[in-house]
Structures are given as C-alpha cells and as structure tokens.
Amino acid sequence: MADRTVPEVPLDRTSPVPLYFQVATRLQQLIEDGELPVGSRLENEVELAERLGVSRPTMRRAIAYLVERGMLVRRRGIGTQIVHPKVRRPVELTSLYDDLAKDGQEPRTEVLLLEVRRAPDHVAEALGVPGGLDITWIERLRYSGGEPLAIMHNAVPLNLLPLTEDELATRGLYELLRAAGHVPRMASQTVGAKAATAAEARQLGDPRGAPMLTMVRTAWDEAGRAVEFGSHVYRASRYSFELTLSS
C-alpha cells in the first residue's frame, strides 16, 4: 500500500479560522471528491506537516479531527489510512434513500420484515390513529457503498398504499409515498444517541456498545394526515446529521 501525496493545501494565516481546521477541511474535501481514494494511506505526519508548512501539533490535530469524523483511521504498523467518508445528512424532509442516491452513495436495501400488525400505543399516538389499529410495519437494513449504515423501522397506515418487498428493496419509502399521491410536507423529528445492542451490532457490523445515532420521525402530508412513523438507528462512525442555522 503506497502513501498518497496530498495536493497543496492553501492556508490563510490571517484568518480567524484555526490552521488545523483549514487543513482538515481541505483534506475532507479531497477525500469526498475522490482525489484521496478510500484505502490509500496518508504520508508520514512529520513529512506532511513540513510540506504543508504547519507545525506537527497542528497537523496532528487536523488528522485527529478527521479520525473523529470517521474519514481517517490510524492502524498500528500501517499508518493513517483513508476510509469511507461519513454520510452527512441534512436535517430536512427527505428520505435516507433519496439523500444517498443524490450523493452517489449507491444505496441498497435489505427488507427484513414486511407485515400487517396492530400498532403499538406509541406508534398509534404518533400516527393519530386508534390504539390497536392495524398498520403496515416495515423493517429494513440500508446499505451505503456496500456497507451497512442503518436499521430502519417504519409504520404506515394500512389503507394509505399497498407495499411489496420488491418495491421497498429498490425504491425509497418517500418515493413510494410521493408516487401514490401522499407527499410528506411536514414532520416532527427527534435525533438522539445510544449504544448498540447485540442484535444491532451484529446487523451493522460494529462491536456491541458502539455509538449509534437515532432518529424518530412522524411525517404528515399537506392535508395534515400522518403518512409514516419511523424509528431508525445509524452507525455513528459512518453517519452524521448536518444542520444549517440562522438567526
């Protein structure tokens, strides 16, 4: 495995943005654009710092930042290796499938369960339907670039649209809802974190207790009718939510 030479990184030493962050941001862009391909290895930290004209602590901090974001990994006897860039998802009313496909992440879905069952109380409350009413329950494992990324549980009102395993394996749920005339227009969403259970770790290929991101969402159409309830678990090493804030 040969070391990968990092292209020149322009730095603005008069900027209030820390140098380590400028270096890390440029390296992240090179990884996401494929100029530093997955599986290749960065140059020696000392040589890289000298060539980019920064101190070794600055270089070390930039690399540590990207390790924390899941874009680099340090391996004993190998060095600093480029791994799959983390999926960064904007917090807006789109589906994971839509976002992955838009970013060229090659989404693939394994349908684990598709059945009609009585809605648990918390699902019925979220959907605004009577407790015990039948709903369509979906469990899926979503892949990105050939790696498992998320475990997805969804409930859809039974009379909203028919669903098949083939459709769910090849299309996103929101795409199917839109095609049936039930366009999600508004949602209530909660993002959290947890440790992976043994079952979740096994499905996602992470150690038991690994950090996971969670999202619980209820979406409504323009008529105010609930069209889906979702409870998802994501690998924190490969996934993050991205927010744009303004005042």
mmCIF file of C-alpha atoms in Angstrom:
data_model
loop_
_atom_site.group_PDB
_atom_site.id
_atom_site.type_symbol
_atom_site.label_atom_id
_atom_site.label_comp_id
_atom_site.label_asym_id
_atom_site.label_seq_id
_atom_site.Cartn_x
_atom_site.Cartn_y
_atom_site.Cartn_z
ATOM 1 C CA MET A 1 0.000 0.000 0.000
ATOM 2 C CA ALA A 2 1.696 3.201 -1.175
ATOM 3 C CA ASP A 3 1.491 6.522 0.634
ATOM 4 C CA ARG A 4 -0.741 9.076 -1.043
ATOM 5 C CA THR A 5 0.728 12.529 -1.657
ATOM 6 C CA VAL A 6 -1.664 15.250 -0.518
ATOM 7 C CA PRO A 7 -2.021 18.113 -3.031
ATOM 8 C CA GLU A 8 -1.100 21.605 -1.920
ATOM 9 C CA VAL A 9 -3.383 22.955 0.799
ATOM 10 C CA PRO A 10 -3.829 26.757 0.580
ATOM 11 C CA LEU A 11 -3.880 28.303 4.052
ATOM 12 C CA ASP A 12 -4.964 31.768 5.141
ATOM 13 C CA ARG A 13 -2.790 32.599 8.128
ATOM 14 C CA THR A 14 -4.624 35.903 8.671
ATOM 15 C CA SER A 15 -7.989 34.158 9.016
ATOM 16 C CA PRO A 16 -9.591 33.629 12.446
ATOM 17 C CA VAL A 17 -10.269 30.024 11.354
ATOM 18 C CA PRO A 18 -7.679 27.795 13.084
ATOM 19 C CA LEU A 19 -4.999 26.333 10.812
ATOM 20 C CA TYR A 20 -5.789 22.768 11.871
ATOM 21 C CA PHE A 21 -9.405 23.262 10.783
ATOM 22 C CA GLN A 22 -8.358 24.732 7.431
ATOM 23 C CA VAL A 23 -6.120 21.702 6.815
ATOM 24 C CA ALA A 24 -8.782 19.235 7.972
ATOM 25 C CA THR A 25 -11.484 20.845 5.833
ATOM 26 C CA ARG A 26 -9.319 20.668 2.711
ATOM 27 C CA LEU A 27 -8.365 17.040 3.371
ATOM 28 C CA GLN A 28 -12.044 16.197 3.890
ATOM 29 C CA GLN A 29 -12.903 17.789 0.549
ATOM 30 C CA LEU A 30 -10.156 15.805 -1.207
ATOM 31 C CA ILE A 31 -11.463 12.561 0.321
ATOM 32 C CA GLU A 32 -15.089 13.298 -0.602
ATOM 33 C CA ASP A 33 -14.075 14.246 -4.166
ATOM 34 C CA GLY A 34 -12.069 11.017 -4.556
ATOM 35 C CA GLU A 35 -8.705 12.736 -5.019
ATOM 36 C CA LEU A 36 -7.557 10.886 -1.907
ATOM 37 C CA PRO A 37 -9.150 7.481 -2.582
ATOM 38 C CA VAL A 38 -10.526 5.125 0.044
ATOM 39 C CA GLY A 39 -7.951 2.540 1.116
ATOM 40 C CA SER A 40 -4.914 4.703 0.398
ATOM 41 C CA ARG A 41 -2.596 5.942 3.127
ATOM 42 C CA LEU A 42 -1.543 9.456 4.063
ATOM 43 C CA GLU A 43 2.072 10.483 4.141
ATOM 44 C CA ASN A 44 4.039 10.429 7.376
ATOM 45 C CA GLU A 45 2.655 13.046 9.777
ATOM 46 C CA VAL A 46 6.023 14.822 10.164
ATOM 47 C CA GLU A 47 6.680 14.985 6.418
ATOM 48 C CA LEU A 48 3.125 16.127 5.743
ATOM 49 C CA ALA A 49 3.415 18.932 8.320
ATOM 50 C CA GLU A 50 6.691 20.125 6.824
ATOM 51 C CA ARG A 51 5.398 20.071 3.261
ATOM 52 C CA LEU A 52 2.198 21.960 4.163
ATOM 53 C CA GLY A 53 4.110 24.455 6.265
ATOM 54 C CA VAL A 54 2.353 23.820 9.584
ATOM 55 C CA SER A 55 3.547 22.610 12.945
ATOM 56 C CA ARG A 56 3.405 18.965 13.870
ATOM 57 C CA PRO A 57 0.787 19.613 16.633
ATOM 58 C CA THR A 58 -1.390 21.429 14.061
ATOM 59 C CA MET A 59 -1.099 18.506 11.646
ATOM 60 C CA ARG A 60 -1.779 16.002 14.410
ATOM 61 C CA ARG A 61 -4.907 17.893 15.461
ATOM 62 C CA ALA A 62 -6.200 18.065 11.862
ATOM 63 C CA ILE A 63 -5.752 14.312 11.477
ATOM 64 C CA ALA A 64 -7.398 13.658 14.855
ATOM 65 C CA TYR A 65 -10.387 15.753 13.741
ATOM 66 C CA LEU A 66 -10.852 13.580 10.643
ATOM 67 C CA VAL A 67 -10.371 10.395 12.672
ATOM 68 C CA GLU A 68 -13.211 11.522 14.947
ATOM 69 C CA ARG A 69 -15.400 12.127 11.890
ATOM 70 C CA GLY A 70 -14.737 8.616 10.602
ATOM 71 C CA MET A 71 -12.811 9.654 7.483
ATOM 72 C CA LEU A 72 -9.348 8.521 8.611
ATOM 73 C CA VAL A 73 -8.217 5.652 10.802
ATOM 74 C CA ARG A 74 -4.868 5.091 12.482
ATOM 75 C CA ARG A 75 -3.640 1.490 12.240
ATOM 76 C CA ARG A 76 -0.587 0.214 14.094
ATOM 77 C CA GLY A 77 2.108 -0.816 11.628
ATOM 78 C CA ILE A 78 0.194 0.677 8.690
ATOM 79 C CA GLY A 79 -0.174 4.386 9.381
ATOM 80 C CA THR A 80 -3.055 6.760 8.740
ATOM 81 C CA GLN A 81 -5.470 5.231 6.242
ATOM 82 C CA ILE A 82 -8.372 6.795 4.363
ATOM 83 C CA VAL A 83 -11.663 5.021 4.987
ATOM 84 C CA HIS A 84 -15.177 5.552 3.680
ATOM 85 C CA PRO A 85 -16.286 9.147 4.235
ATOM 86 C CA LYS A 86 -19.114 9.503 6.707
ATOM 87 C CA VAL A 87 -22.545 10.100 5.240
ATOM 88 C CA ARG A 88 -23.597 13.620 6.219
ATOM 89 C CA ARG A 89 -27.330 14.035 6.005
ATOM 90 C CA PRO A 90 -29.046 17.421 6.026
ATOM 91 C CA VAL A 91 -31.869 17.602 8.549
ATOM 92 C CA GLU A 92 -34.732 18.240 6.163
ATOM 93 C CA LEU A 93 -37.804 16.401 4.927
ATOM 94 C CA THR A 94 -36.160 13.807 2.696
ATOM 95 C CA SER A 95 -35.591 10.083 2.999
ATOM 96 C CA LEU A 96 -32.242 8.404 3.588
ATOM 97 C CA TYR A 97 -32.584 6.632 0.225
ATOM 98 C CA ASP A 98 -33.105 9.983 -1.543
ATOM 99 C CA ASP A 99 -30.078 11.527 0.152
ATOM 100 C CA LEU A 100 -27.763 8.595 -0.553
ATOM 101 C CA ALA A 101 -28.810 8.365 -4.199
ATOM 102 C CA LYS A 102 -28.388 12.134 -4.651
ATOM 103 C CA ASP A 103 -24.846 11.954 -3.268
ATOM 104 C CA GLY A 104 -23.895 8.922 -5.392
ATOM 105 C CA GLN A 105 -23.569 6.669 -2.337
ATOM 106 C CA GLU A 106 -25.107 3.573 -4.040
ATOM 107 C CA PRO A 107 -27.955 2.800 -1.616
ATOM 108 C CA ARG A 108 -29.066 -0.804 -1.257
ATOM 109 C CA THR A 109 -31.888 -2.106 0.906
ATOM 110 C CA GLU A 110 -32.447 -5.475 2.539
ATOM 111 C CA VAL A 111 -36.082 -5.888 3.620
ATOM 112 C CA LEU A 112 -36.051 -7.749 6.928
ATOM 113 C CA LEU A 113 -39.785 -7.694 7.619
ATOM 114 C CA LEU A 114 -42.985 -6.501 5.955
ATOM 115 C CA GLU A 115 -46.214 -7.370 7.704
ATOM 116 C CA VAL A 116 -49.564 -6.117 8.931
ATOM 117 C CA ARG A 117 -49.673 -5.813 12.717
ATOM 118 C CA ARG A 118 -51.500 -3.919 15.402
ATOM 119 C CA ALA A 119 -49.984 -0.539 16.091
ATOM 120 C CA PRO A 120 -48.214 -0.273 19.457
ATOM 121 C CA ASP A 121 -49.571 2.546 21.609
ATOM 122 C CA HIS A 122 -46.664 4.936 20.915
ATOM 123 C CA VAL A 123 -46.946 4.373 17.147
ATOM 124 C CA ALA A 124 -50.732 4.791 17.178
ATOM 125 C CA GLU A 125 -50.338 8.039 19.137
ATOM 126 C CA ALA A 126 -47.728 9.334 16.673
ATOM 127 C CA LEU A 127 -49.897 8.492 13.656
ATOM 128 C CA GLY A 128 -53.054 9.800 15.317
ATOM 129 C CA VAL A 129 -54.943 6.519 14.902
ATOM 130 C CA PRO A 130 -56.846 4.452 17.475
ATOM 131 C CA GLY A 131 -54.706 2.126 19.579
ATOM 132 C CA GLY A 132 -54.624 -1.424 18.268
ATOM 133 C CA LEU A 133 -55.468 -0.375 14.694
ATOM 134 C CA ASP A 134 -53.679 -2.408 12.013
ATOM 135 C CA ILE A 135 -50.722 -0.737 10.304
ATOM 136 C CA THR A 136 -48.102 -1.840 7.770
ATOM 137 C CA TRP A 137 -44.871 -2.483 9.668
ATOM 138 C CA ILE A 138 -41.549 -2.381 7.806
ATOM 139 C CA GLU A 139 -38.052 -3.316 8.978
ATOM 140 C CA ARG A 140 -35.119 -2.677 6.634
ATOM 141 C CA LEU A 141 -31.336 -2.691 6.632
ATOM 142 C CA ARG A 142 -29.961 0.145 4.499
ATOM 143 C CA TYR A 143 -26.515 -0.109 2.895
ATOM 144 C CA SER A 144 -24.302 2.646 1.516
ATOM 145 C CA GLY A 145 -21.420 1.787 -0.796
ATOM 146 C CA GLY A 146 -21.715 -1.889 0.129
ATOM 147 C CA GLU A 147 -21.553 -1.322 3.909
ATOM 148 C CA PRO A 148 -24.481 -1.491 6.359
ATOM 149 C CA LEU A 149 -25.420 2.001 7.501
ATOM 150 C CA ALA A 150 -28.809 1.978 9.229
ATOM 151 C CA ILE A 151 -31.551 -0.194 10.690
ATOM 152 C CA MET A 152 -34.918 1.311 9.811
ATOM 153 C CA HIS A 153 -38.328 0.612 11.361
ATOM 154 C CA ASN A 154 -41.357 2.280 9.793
ATOM 155 C CA ALA A 155 -45.116 2.185 10.275
ATOM 156 C CA VAL A 156 -47.517 3.273 7.522
ATOM 157 C CA PRO A 157 -51.319 3.482 7.854
ATOM 158 C CA LEU A 158 -52.700 0.288 6.346
ATOM 159 C CA ASN A 159 -55.105 1.931 3.889
ATOM 160 C CA LEU A 160 -52.594 4.501 2.665
ATOM 161 C CA LEU A 161 -50.873 2.463 -0.066
ATOM 162 C CA PRO A 162 -50.005 -1.173 -0.831
ATOM 163 C CA LEU A 163 -46.337 -2.062 -0.336
ATOM 164 C CA THR A 164 -44.282 -5.009 -1.565
ATOM 165 C CA GLU A 165 -40.827 -6.271 -0.604
ATOM 166 C CA ASP A 166 -39.608 -5.788 -4.186
ATOM 167 C CA GLU A 167 -40.642 -2.118 -4.173
ATOM 168 C CA LEU A 168 -39.071 -1.454 -0.788
ATOM 169 C CA ALA A 169 -35.849 -3.172 -1.868
ATOM 170 C CA THR A 170 -35.428 -0.962 -4.928
ATOM 171 C CA ARG A 171 -37.106 2.342 -4.013
ATOM 172 C CA GLY A 172 -37.246 4.653 -1.015
ATOM 173 C CA LEU A 173 -40.380 4.837 1.135
ATOM 174 C CA TYR A 174 -40.814 8.556 0.489
ATOM 175 C CA GLU A 175 -40.547 7.954 -3.253
ATOM 176 C CA LEU A 176 -43.336 5.376 -2.980
ATOM 177 C CA LEU A 177 -45.446 7.744 -0.876
ATOM 178 C CA ARG A 178 -44.990 10.559 -3.397
ATOM 179 C CA ALA A 179 -45.875 8.250 -6.297
ATOM 180 C CA ALA A 180 -49.113 7.325 -4.514
ATOM 181 C CA GLY A 181 -50.030 10.990 -4.033
ATOM 182 C CA HIS A 182 -49.129 11.199 -0.337
ATOM 183 C CA VAL A 183 -46.319 13.760 -0.404
ATOM 184 C CA PRO A 184 -44.708 14.317 3.022
ATOM 185 C CA ARG A 185 -44.877 18.056 3.742
ATOM 186 C CA MET A 186 -44.160 18.396 7.453
ATOM 187 C CA ALA A 187 -42.504 16.286 10.120
ATOM 188 C CA SER A 188 -41.689 16.129 13.795
ATOM 189 C CA GLN A 189 -38.238 14.675 14.317
ATOM 190 C CA THR A 190 -36.069 13.825 17.308
ATOM 191 C CA VAL A 191 -32.358 12.989 16.975
ATOM 192 C CA GLY A 192 -30.537 11.173 19.778
ATOM 193 C CA ALA A 193 -27.782 8.706 20.593
ATOM 194 C CA LYS A 194 -27.417 5.274 22.178
ATOM 195 C CA ALA A 195 -25.117 2.281 22.485
ATOM 196 C CA ALA A 196 -25.646 -0.585 20.034
ATOM 197 C CA THR A 197 -27.425 -3.660 21.339
ATOM 198 C CA ALA A 198 -26.007 -7.079 20.495
ATOM 199 C CA ALA A 199 -28.560 -7.503 17.681
ATOM 200 C CA GLU A 200 -27.921 -4.029 16.236
ATOM 201 C CA ALA A 201 -24.151 -4.530 16.392
ATOM 202 C CA ARG A 202 -24.466 -7.850 14.574
ATOM 203 C CA GLN A 203 -26.593 -6.366 11.788
ATOM 204 C CA LEU A 204 -24.437 -3.258 11.343
ATOM 205 C CA GLY A 205 -21.046 -4.925 11.745
ATOM 206 C CA ASP A 206 -19.986 -2.867 14.763
ATOM 207 C CA PRO A 207 -18.962 -4.014 18.264
ATOM 208 C CA ARG A 208 -21.664 -4.322 20.889
ATOM 209 C CA GLY A 209 -21.965 -0.984 22.687
ATOM 210 C CA ALA A 210 -20.654 1.008 19.708
ATOM 211 C CA PRO A 211 -22.083 4.543 19.482
ATOM 212 C CA MET A 212 -25.246 4.871 17.400
ATOM 213 C CA LEU A 213 -27.301 7.847 16.285
ATOM 214 C CA THR A 214 -31.070 7.561 16.479
ATOM 215 C CA MET A 215 -33.886 9.359 14.733
ATOM 216 C CA VAL A 216 -37.612 9.181 15.438
ATOM 217 C CA ARG A 217 -39.870 10.929 12.946
ATOM 218 C CA THR A 218 -43.548 11.337 12.147
ATOM 219 C CA ALA A 219 -44.421 12.887 8.772
ATOM 220 C CA TRP A 220 -47.680 14.397 7.566
ATOM 221 C CA ASP A 221 -48.999 15.287 4.106
ATOM 222 C CA GLU A 222 -50.394 18.687 3.123
ATOM 223 C CA ALA A 223 -53.859 17.672 4.371
ATOM 224 C CA GLY A 224 -52.432 17.053 7.837
ATOM 225 C CA ARG A 225 -52.708 13.275 7.634
ATOM 226 C CA ALA A 226 -49.870 11.243 9.150
ATOM 227 C CA VAL A 227 -48.236 9.185 6.372
ATOM 228 C CA GLU A 228 -45.399 7.449 8.236
ATOM 229 C CA PHE A 229 -43.743 6.881 11.576
ATOM 230 C CA GLY A 230 -40.062 5.976 11.583
ATOM 231 C CA SER A 231 -37.568 4.866 14.202
ATOM 232 C CA HIS A 232 -34.050 4.485 12.815
ATOM 233 C CA VAL A 233 -30.603 3.589 14.151
ATOM 234 C CA TYR A 234 -27.454 4.755 12.331
ATOM 235 C CA ARG A 235 -23.763 3.897 12.717
ATOM 236 C CA ALA A 236 -22.195 6.986 14.285
ATOM 237 C CA SER A 237 -18.842 6.082 12.679
ATOM 238 C CA ARG A 238 -20.368 6.473 9.211
ATOM 239 C CA TYR A 239 -23.188 8.932 9.656
ATOM 240 C CA SER A 240 -23.986 12.408 10.930
ATOM 241 C CA PHE A 241 -26.774 14.952 10.702
ATOM 242 C CA GLU A 242 -25.958 18.332 9.195
ATOM 243 C CA LEU A 243 -27.878 21.445 10.214
ATOM 244 C CA THR A 244 -27.841 24.978 8.834
ATOM 245 C CA LEU A 245 -28.795 27.551 11.458
ATOM 246 C CA SER A 246 -29.639 31.202 11.097
ATOM 247 C CA SER A 247 -30.888 33.993 13.339
#
